[in-house]
CSV table of C-alpha atoms and ligand atoms in Angstrom, one decimal:
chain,number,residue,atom,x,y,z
A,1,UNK,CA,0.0,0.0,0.0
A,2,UNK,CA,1.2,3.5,-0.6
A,3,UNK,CA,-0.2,7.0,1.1
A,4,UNK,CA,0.4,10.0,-0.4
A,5,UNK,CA,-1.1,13.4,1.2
A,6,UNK,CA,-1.4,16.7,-0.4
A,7,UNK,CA,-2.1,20.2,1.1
A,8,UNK,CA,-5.2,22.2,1.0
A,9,UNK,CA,-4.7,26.0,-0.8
A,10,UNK,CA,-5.4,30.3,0.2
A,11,UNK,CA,-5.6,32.6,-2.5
A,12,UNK,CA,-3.8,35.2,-0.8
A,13,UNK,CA,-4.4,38.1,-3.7
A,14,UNK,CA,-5.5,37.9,-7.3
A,15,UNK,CA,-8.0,35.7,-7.3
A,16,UNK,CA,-10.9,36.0,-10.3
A,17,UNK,CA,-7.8,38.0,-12.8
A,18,UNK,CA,-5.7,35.3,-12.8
A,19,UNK,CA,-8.6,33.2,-14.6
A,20,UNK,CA,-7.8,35.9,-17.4
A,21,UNK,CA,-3.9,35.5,-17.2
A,22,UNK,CA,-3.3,37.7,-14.6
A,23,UNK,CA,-0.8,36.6,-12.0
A,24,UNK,CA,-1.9,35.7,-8.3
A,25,UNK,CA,-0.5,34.5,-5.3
A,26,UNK,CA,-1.7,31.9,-3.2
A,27,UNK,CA,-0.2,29.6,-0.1
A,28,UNK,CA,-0.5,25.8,0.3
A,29,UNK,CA,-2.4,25.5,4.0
A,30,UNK,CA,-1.1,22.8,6.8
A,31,UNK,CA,-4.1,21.2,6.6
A,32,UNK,CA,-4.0,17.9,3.8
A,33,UNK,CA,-5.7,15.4,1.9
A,34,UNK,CA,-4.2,11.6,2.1
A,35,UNK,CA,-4.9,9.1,-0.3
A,36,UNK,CA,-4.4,5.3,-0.1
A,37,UNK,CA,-3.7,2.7,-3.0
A,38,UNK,CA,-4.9,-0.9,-2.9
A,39,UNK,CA,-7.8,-0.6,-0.3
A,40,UNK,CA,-11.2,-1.1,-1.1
A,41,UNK,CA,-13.6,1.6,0.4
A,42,UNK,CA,-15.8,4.3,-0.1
A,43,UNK,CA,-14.5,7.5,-1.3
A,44,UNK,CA,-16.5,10.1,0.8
A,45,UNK,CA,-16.4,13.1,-1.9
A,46,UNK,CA,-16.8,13.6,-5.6
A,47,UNK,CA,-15.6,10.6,-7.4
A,48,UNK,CA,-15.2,11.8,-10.5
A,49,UNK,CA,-11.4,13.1,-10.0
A,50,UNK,CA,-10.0,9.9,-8.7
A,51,UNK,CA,-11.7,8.2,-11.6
A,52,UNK,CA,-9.9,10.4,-13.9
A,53,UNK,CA,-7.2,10.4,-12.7
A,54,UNK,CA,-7.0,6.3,-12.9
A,55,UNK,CA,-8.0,6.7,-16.5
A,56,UNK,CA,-5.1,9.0,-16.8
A,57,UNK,CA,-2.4,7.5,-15.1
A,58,UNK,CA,-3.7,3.8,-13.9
A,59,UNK,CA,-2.7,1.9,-17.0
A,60,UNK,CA,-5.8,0.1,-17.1
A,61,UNK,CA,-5.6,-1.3,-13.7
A,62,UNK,CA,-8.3,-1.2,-11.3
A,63,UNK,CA,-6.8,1.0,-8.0
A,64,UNK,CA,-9.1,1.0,-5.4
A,65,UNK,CA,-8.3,4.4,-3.0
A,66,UNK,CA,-9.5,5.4,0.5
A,67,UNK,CA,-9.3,9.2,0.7
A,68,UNK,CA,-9.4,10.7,4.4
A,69,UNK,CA,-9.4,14.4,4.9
A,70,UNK,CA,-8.0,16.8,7.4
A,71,UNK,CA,-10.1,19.2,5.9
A,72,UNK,CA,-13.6,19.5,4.8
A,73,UNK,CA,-14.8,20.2,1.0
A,74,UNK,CA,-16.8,22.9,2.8
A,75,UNK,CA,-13.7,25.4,3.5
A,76,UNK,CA,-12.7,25.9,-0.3
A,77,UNK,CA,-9.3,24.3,0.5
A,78,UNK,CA,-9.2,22.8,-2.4
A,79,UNK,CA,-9.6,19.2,-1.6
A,80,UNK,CA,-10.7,18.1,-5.8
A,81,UNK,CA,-7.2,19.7,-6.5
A,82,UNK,CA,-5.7,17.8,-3.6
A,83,UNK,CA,-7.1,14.6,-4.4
A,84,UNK,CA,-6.4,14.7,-8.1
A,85,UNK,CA,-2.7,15.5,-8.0
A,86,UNK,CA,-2.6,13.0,-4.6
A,87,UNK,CA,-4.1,10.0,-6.0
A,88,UNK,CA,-1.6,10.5,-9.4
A,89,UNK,CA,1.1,11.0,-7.1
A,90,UNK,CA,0.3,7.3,-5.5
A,91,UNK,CA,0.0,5.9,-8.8
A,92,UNK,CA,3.2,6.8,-10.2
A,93,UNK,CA,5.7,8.0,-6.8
A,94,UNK,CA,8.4,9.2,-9.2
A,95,UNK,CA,7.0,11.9,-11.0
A,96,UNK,CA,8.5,15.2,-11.5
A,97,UNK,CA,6.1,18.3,-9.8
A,98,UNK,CA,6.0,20.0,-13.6
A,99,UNK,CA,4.9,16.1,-14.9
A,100,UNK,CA,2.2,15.9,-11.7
A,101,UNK,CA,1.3,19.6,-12.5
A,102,UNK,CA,0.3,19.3,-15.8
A,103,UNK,CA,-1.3,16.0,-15.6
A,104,UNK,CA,-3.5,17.0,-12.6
A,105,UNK,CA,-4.4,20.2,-13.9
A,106,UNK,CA,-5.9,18.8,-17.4
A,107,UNK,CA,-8.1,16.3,-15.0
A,108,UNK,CA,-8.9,19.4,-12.7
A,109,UNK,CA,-10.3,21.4,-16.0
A,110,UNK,CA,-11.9,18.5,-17.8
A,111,UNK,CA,-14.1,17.7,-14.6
A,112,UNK,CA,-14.7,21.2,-13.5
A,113,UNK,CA,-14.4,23.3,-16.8
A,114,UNK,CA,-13.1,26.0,-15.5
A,115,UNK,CA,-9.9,27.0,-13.1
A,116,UNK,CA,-6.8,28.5,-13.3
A,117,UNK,CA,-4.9,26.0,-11.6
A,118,UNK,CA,-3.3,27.7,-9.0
A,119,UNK,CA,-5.0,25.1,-6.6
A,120,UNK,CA,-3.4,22.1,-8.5
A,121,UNK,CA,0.4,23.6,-8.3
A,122,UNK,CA,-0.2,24.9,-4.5
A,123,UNK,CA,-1.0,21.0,-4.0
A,124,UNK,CA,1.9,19.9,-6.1
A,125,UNK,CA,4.5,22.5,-5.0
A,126,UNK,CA,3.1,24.0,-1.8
A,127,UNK,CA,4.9,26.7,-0.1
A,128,UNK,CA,3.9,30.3,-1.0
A,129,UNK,CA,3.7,30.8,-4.8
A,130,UNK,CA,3.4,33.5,-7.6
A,131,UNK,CA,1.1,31.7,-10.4
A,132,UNK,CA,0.4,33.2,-13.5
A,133,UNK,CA,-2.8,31.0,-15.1
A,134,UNK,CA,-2.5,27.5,-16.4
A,135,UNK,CA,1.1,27.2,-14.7
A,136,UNK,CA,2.9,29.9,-17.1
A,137,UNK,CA,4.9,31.1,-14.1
A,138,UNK,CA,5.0,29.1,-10.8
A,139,UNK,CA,7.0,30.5,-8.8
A,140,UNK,CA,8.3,29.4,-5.2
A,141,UNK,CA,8.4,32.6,-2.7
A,142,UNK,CA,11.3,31.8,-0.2
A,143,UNK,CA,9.3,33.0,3.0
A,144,UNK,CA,10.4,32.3,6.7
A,145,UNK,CA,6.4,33.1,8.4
A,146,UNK,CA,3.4,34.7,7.1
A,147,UNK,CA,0.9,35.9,9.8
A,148,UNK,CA,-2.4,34.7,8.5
A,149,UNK,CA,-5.5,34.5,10.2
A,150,UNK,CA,-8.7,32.2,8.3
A,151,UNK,CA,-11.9,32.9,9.1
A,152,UNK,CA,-14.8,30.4,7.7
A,153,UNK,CA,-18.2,32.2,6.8
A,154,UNK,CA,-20.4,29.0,7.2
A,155,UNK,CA,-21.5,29.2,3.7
A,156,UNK,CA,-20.0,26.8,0.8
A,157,UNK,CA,-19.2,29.0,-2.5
A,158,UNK,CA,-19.7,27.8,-5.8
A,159,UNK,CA,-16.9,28.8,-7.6
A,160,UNK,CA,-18.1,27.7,-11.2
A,161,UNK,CA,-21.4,30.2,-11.0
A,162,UNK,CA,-19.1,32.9,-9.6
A,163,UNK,CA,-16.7,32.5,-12.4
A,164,UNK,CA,-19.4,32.5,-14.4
A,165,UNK,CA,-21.2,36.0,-13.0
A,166,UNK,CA,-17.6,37.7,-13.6
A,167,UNK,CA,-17.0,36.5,-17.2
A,168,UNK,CA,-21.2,37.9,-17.8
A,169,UNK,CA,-19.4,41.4,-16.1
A,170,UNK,CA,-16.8,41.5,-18.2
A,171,UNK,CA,-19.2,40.6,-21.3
A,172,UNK,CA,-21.2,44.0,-20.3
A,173,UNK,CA,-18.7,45.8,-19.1
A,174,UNK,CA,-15.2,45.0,-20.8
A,175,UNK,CA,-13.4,47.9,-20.2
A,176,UNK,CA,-14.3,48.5,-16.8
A,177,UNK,CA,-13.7,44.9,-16.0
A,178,UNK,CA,-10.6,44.8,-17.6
A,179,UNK,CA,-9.3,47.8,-15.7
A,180,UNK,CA,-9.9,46.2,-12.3
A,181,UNK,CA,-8.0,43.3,-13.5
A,182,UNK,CA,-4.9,45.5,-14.4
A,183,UNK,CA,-5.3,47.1,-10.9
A,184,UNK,CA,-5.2,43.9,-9.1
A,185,UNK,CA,-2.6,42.2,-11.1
A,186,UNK,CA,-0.5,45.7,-10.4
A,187,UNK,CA,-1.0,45.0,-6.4
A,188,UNK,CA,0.2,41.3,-6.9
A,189,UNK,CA,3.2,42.2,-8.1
A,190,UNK,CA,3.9,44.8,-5.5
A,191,UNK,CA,2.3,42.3,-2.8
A,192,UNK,CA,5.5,39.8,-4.4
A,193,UNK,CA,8.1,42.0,-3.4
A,194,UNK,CA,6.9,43.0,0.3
A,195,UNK,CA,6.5,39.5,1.2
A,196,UNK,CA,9.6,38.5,0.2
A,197,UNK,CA,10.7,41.9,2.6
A,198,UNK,CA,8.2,40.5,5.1
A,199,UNK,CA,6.7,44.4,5.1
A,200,UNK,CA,3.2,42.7,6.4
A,201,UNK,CA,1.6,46.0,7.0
A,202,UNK,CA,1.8,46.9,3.8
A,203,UNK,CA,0.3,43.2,2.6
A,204,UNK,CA,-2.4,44.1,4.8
A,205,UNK,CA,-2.9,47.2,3.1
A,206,UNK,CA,-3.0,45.5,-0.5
A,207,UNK,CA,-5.1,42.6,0.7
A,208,UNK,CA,-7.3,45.8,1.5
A,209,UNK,CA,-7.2,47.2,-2.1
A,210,UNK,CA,-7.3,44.0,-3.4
A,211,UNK,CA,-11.1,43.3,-1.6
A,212,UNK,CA,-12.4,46.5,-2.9
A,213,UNK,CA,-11.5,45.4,-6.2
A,214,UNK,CA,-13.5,42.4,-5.5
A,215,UNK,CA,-16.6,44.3,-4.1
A,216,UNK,CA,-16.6,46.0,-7.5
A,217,UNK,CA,-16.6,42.4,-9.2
A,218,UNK,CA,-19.7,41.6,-6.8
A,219,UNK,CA,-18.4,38.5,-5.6
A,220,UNK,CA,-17.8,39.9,-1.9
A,221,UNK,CA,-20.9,39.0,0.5
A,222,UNK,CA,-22.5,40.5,3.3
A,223,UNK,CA,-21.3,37.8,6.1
A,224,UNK,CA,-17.5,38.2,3.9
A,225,UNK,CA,-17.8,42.3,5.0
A,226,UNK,CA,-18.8,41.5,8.5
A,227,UNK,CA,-16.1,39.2,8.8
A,228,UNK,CA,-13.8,41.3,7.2
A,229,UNK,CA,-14.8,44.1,9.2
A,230,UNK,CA,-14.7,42.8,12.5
A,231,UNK,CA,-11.0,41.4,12.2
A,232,UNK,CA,-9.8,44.6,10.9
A,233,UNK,CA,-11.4,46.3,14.0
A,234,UNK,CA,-9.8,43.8,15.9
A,235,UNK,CA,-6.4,45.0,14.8
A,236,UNK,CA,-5.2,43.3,11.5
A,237,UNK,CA,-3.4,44.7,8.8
A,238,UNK,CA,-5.7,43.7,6.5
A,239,UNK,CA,-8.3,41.7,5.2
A,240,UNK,CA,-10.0,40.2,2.6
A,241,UNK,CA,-12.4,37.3,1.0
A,242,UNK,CA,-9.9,34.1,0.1
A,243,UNK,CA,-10.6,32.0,-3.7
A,244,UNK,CA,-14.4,32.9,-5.8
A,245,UNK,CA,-16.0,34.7,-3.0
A,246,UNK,CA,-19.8,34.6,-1.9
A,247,UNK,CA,-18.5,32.1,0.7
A,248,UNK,CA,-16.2,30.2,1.5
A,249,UNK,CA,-13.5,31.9,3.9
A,250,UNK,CA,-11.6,35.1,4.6
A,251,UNK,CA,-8.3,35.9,5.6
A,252,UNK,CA,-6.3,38.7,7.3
A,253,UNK,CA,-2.8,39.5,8.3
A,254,UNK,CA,-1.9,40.5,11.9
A,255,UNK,CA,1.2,40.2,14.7
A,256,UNK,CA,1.0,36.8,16.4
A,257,UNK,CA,-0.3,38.8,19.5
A,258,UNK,CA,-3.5,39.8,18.1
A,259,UNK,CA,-4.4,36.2,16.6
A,260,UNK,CA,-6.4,35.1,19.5
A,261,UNK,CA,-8.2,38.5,19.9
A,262,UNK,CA,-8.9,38.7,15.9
A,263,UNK,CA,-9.9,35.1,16.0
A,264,UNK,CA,-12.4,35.7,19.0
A,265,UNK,CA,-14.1,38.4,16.9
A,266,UNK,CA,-14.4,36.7,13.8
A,267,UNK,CA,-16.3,34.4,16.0
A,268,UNK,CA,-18.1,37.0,17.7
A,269,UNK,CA,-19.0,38.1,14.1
A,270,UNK,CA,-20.7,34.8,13.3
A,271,UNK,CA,-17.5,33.2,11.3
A,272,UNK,CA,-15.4,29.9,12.4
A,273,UNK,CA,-11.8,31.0,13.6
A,274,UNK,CA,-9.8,28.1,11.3
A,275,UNK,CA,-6.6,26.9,12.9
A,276,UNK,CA,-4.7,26.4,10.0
A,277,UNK,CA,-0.6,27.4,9.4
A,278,UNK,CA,0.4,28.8,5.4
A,279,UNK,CA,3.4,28.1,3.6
A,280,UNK,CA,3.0,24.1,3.7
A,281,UNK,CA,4.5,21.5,2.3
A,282,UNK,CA,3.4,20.1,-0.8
A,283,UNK,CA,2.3,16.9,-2.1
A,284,UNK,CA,4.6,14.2,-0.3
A,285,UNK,CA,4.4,9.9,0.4
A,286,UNK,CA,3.8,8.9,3.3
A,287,UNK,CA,4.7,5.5,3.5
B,1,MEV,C1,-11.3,30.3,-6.8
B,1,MEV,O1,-10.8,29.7,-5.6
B,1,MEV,C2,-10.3,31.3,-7.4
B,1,MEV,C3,-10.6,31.8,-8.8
B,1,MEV,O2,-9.6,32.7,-9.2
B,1,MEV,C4,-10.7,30.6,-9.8
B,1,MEV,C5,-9.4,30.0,-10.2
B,1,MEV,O3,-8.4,30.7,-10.2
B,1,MEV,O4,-9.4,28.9,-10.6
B,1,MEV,C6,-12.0,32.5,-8.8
């Protein structure tokens, strides 16, 4: 038997423009998926990405996998990313990350439809990466810490009709649309640099321009704002909705010394404090 685990995934910034080949940057979460070969069970999510991936990859052998999940499907994590590039992973253990990447990432779009991918290399690579769409730049950001804080709204996000209500904006509205891209994929790059300097506050400030940005999208949402709001009250740098929006979590930057005061009002607020540590290690065997 063979176990192989993968890392769940946080947008940090850029979220919604890199689906139009803008860059983003996004961190693989301590939280993983693990997948086992050779045992028969039931697999307690969506099936279709472990099928695929045995059509891909299982040269017509019948693999039987037991998936078990440190996080749930719920969070956007990113756990159909996690399992596809995990269950390849146990199928063929030597694989180069670029091989896994590209492999995982045409099962990830033929299932879904639509995706950038930055999921798919933050499960293959993890760490803390600068993606530009479909895996034309992944690149590994050499960080020591980064101070984030996850809040969980309660409410699942569907990421496909969300894509699908920004492409109808940008239909309307190109320029407009277009411009907010630009904008964000101008504080991504800046957002690059000052992590690399560790100049949080100033991440926290970006993370802020960055959600407005969103809010113009429309894919923000009231129980987002409160969240949002309440941990910036609370003293973070910044804050802002994580991945499609409408759901799903947020996250904000702070000192260590305000995580259990910001966590207690995202709670307060009506959110789920997440206990989860960025800048993880990507997709790995276990035994
Ligand atoms: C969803 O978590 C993030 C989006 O940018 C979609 C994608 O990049 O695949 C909205």
């Amino acid at each position: 038997m063979i176990k192989v685990s993968a890392p769940g995934k946080l947008m940090l910034l850029g979220e919604h423009a890199v689906v139009y080949g803008y860059p983003c940057i996004v961190t693989a979460v301590s939280q993983r998926l693990e997948v086992s070969v050779s045992k028969i069970d039931d697999i307690p999510m969506d099936r279709r990405f472990v099928d695929a991936a045995i059509r891909a990859w299982g040269d017509g052998k019948d693999y039987a996998f037991s998936i078990k999940s440190a996080f749930s499907g719920k969070y956007g994590f990113g756990s159909s990313a996690a399992v596809t590039v995990a269950a390849l992973k146990a199928m063929r253990p030597i694989v180069e990350n670029w091989v896994l990447f590209d492999a995982a990432y045409k099962i990830v779009l033929d299932v879904q439809g639509v995706g950038s991918g930055f999921d798919v290399a933050a499960a293959t690579y993890g760490g803390t990466l600068y993606f530009v769409a479909a895996g034309k730049i992944i690149e590994p950001l050499e960080i020591k810490e980064l101070p984030l804080i996850v809040g969980y709204t309660g409410m699942k996000a569907d990421t496909t009709t969300l894509i699908k209500q920004v492409a109808e904006k940008k239909e309307k509205n190109p320029e407009k649309v277009e411009r907010i891209f630009q904008a964000i994929a101008k504080l991504v790059e800046e957002a690059k640099t000052r992590i690399l300097e560790a100049d949080w506050e100033r991440v926290g400030k970006l993370m802020d321009f960055n959600q407005e940005y969103l809010r113009d999208l429309g894919v923000s949402s009231e129980k987002l704002e409160t969240l949002i709001s309440a941990a910036k009250k609370a003293g973070a740098w910044g804050a802002k909705l994580s991945g499609a929006g409408g759901g799903d979590c947020m996250i904000a930057l702070a000192t260590s010394d305000k995580r259990e005061v910001i966590g207690k009002a995202i709670e307060r607020a009506g959110g789920q404090a997440i206990d989860v540590r960025p800048n993880a290690e990507g997709v790995r065997i276990e035994l």
